mmCIF file of C-alpha atoms in Angstrom:
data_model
loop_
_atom_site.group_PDB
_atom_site.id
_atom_site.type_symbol
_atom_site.label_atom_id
_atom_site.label_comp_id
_atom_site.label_asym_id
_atom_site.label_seq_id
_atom_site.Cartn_x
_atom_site.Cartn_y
_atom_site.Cartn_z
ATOM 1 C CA UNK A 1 114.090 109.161 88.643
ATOM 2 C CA UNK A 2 112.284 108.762 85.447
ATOM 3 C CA UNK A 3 108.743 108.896 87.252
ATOM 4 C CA UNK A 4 110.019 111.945 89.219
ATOM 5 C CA UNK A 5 110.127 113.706 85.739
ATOM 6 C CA UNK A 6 106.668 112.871 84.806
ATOM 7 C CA UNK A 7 105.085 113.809 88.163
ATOM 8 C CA UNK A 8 106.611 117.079 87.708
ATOM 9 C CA UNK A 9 104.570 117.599 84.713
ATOM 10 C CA UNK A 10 101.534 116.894 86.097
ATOM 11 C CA UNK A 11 99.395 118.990 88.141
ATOM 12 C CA UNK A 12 98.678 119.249 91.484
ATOM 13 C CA UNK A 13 96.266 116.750 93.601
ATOM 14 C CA UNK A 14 93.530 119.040 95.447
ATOM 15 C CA UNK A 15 94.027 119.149 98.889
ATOM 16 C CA UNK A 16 91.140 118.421 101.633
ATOM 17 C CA UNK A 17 90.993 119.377 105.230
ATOM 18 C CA UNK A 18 88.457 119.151 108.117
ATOM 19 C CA UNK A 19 88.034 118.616 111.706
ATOM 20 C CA UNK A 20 86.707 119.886 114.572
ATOM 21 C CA UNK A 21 87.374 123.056 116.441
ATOM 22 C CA UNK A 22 85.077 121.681 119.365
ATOM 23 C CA UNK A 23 83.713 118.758 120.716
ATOM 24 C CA UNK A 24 80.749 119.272 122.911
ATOM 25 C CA UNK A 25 77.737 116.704 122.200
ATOM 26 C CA UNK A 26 74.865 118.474 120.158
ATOM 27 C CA UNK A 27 77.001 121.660 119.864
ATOM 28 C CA UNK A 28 80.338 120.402 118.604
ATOM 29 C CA UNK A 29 81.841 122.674 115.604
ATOM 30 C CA UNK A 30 83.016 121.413 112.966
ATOM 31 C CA UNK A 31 84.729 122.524 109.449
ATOM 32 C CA UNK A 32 85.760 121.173 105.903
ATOM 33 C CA UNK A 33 88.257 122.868 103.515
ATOM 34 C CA UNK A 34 88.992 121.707 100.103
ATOM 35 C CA UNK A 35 92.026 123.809 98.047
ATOM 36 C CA UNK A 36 93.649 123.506 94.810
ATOM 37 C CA UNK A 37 96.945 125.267 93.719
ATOM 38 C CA UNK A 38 96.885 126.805 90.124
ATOM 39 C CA UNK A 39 99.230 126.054 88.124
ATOM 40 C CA UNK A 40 100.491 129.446 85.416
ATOM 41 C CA UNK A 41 102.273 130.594 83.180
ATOM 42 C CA UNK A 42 103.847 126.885 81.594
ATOM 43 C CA UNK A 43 105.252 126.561 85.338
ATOM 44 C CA UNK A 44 104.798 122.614 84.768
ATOM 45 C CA UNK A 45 106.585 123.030 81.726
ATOM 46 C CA UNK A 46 109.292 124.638 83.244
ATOM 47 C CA UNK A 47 109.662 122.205 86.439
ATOM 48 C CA UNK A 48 109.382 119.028 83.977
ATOM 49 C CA UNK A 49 112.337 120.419 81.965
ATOM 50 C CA UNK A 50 114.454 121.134 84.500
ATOM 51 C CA UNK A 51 113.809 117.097 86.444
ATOM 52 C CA UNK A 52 114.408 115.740 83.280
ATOM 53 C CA UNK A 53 118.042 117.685 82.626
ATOM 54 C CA UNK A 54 119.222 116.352 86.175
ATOM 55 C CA UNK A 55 117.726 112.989 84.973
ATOM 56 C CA UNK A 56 119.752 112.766 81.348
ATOM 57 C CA UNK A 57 122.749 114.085 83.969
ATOM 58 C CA UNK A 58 122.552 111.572 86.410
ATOM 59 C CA UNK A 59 122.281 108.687 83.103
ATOM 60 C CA UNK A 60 125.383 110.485 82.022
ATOM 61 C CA UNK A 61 127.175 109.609 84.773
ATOM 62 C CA UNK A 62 126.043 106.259 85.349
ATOM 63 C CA UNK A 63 127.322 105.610 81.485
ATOM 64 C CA UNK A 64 130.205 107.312 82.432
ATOM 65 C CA UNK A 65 130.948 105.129 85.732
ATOM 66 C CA UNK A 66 130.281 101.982 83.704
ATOM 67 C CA UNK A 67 133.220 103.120 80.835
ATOM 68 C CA UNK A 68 135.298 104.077 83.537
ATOM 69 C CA UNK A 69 135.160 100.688 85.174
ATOM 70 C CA UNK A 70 135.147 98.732 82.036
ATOM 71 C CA UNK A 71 138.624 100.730 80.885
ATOM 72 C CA UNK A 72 140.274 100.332 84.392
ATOM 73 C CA UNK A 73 139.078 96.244 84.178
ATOM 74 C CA UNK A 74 140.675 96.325 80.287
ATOM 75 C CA UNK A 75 143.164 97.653 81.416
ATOM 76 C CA UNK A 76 144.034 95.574 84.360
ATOM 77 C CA UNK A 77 144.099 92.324 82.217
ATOM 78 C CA UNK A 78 146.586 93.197 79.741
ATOM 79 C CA UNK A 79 148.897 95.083 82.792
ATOM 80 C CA UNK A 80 148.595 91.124 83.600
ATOM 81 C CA UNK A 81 148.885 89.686 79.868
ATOM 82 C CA UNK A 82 151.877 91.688 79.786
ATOM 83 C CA UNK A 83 153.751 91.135 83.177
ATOM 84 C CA UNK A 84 152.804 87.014 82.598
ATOM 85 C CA UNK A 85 155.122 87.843 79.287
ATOM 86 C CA UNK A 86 151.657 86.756 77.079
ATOM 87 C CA UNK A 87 151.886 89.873 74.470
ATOM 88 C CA UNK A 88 154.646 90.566 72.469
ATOM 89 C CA UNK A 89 155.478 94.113 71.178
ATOM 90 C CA UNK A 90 152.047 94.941 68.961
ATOM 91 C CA UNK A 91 149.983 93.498 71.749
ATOM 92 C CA UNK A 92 149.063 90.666 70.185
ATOM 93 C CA UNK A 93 148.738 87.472 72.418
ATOM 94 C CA UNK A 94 151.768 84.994 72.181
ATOM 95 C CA UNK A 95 150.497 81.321 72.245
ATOM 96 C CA UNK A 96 147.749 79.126 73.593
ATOM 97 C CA UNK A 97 145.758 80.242 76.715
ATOM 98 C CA UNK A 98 145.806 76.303 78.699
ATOM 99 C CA UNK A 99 142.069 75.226 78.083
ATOM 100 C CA UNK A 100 142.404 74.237 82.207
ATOM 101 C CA UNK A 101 142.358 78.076 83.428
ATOM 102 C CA UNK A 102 139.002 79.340 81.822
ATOM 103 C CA UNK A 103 136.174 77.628 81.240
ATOM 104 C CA UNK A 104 133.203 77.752 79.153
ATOM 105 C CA UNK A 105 129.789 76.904 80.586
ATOM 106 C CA UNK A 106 129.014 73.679 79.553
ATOM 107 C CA UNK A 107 132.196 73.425 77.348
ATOM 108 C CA UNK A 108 134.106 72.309 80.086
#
């Protein structure tokens, strides 16, 4: 999305065109066309901005997503915690969590 933003600043690639109209040995036609479009008035300017305000939307929302998920996984433990009877009143974890039901890597 990023790279979308920069090619919108950047101008145009000229444009080249040819071929034949007709094919007939020794008198065969043929034609070549180049064109470039000109770019005014801060138009690049103006197209850049705009890319890069749907691109700090669309990292909004990913951030957004992310929180979202983190919160409803958060949340989801201590709903747990709490129905296991592990928290008492302030939240506050009551006990030992067995060593046998999470692990460490390489702790064992």
């Amino acid at each position: 999305m990023r790279g979308k933003a920069y090619q919108a600043g950047l101008y145009p690639n000229p444009a080249a065109s040819g071929g034949a109209t007709q094919l007939a040995g020794d008198e065969s036609q043929y034609f070549a066309a180049l064109s470039q479009e000109i770019v005014t008035k801060r138009k690049l300017l103006r197209d850049q901005a705009a890319v890069c305000r749907e691109v700090a939307q669309v990292e909004f929302r990913y951030v957004r997503t992310r929180f979202e998920l983190l919160t409803a996984v958060r949340q989801g433990y201590f709903v747990m915690l709490a129905a296991q009877g592990g928290t008492d009143a302030t939240g506050r974890h009551r006990g030992e969590v067995p060593s046998s039901r999470f692990s460490i890597a390489g702790g064992g």
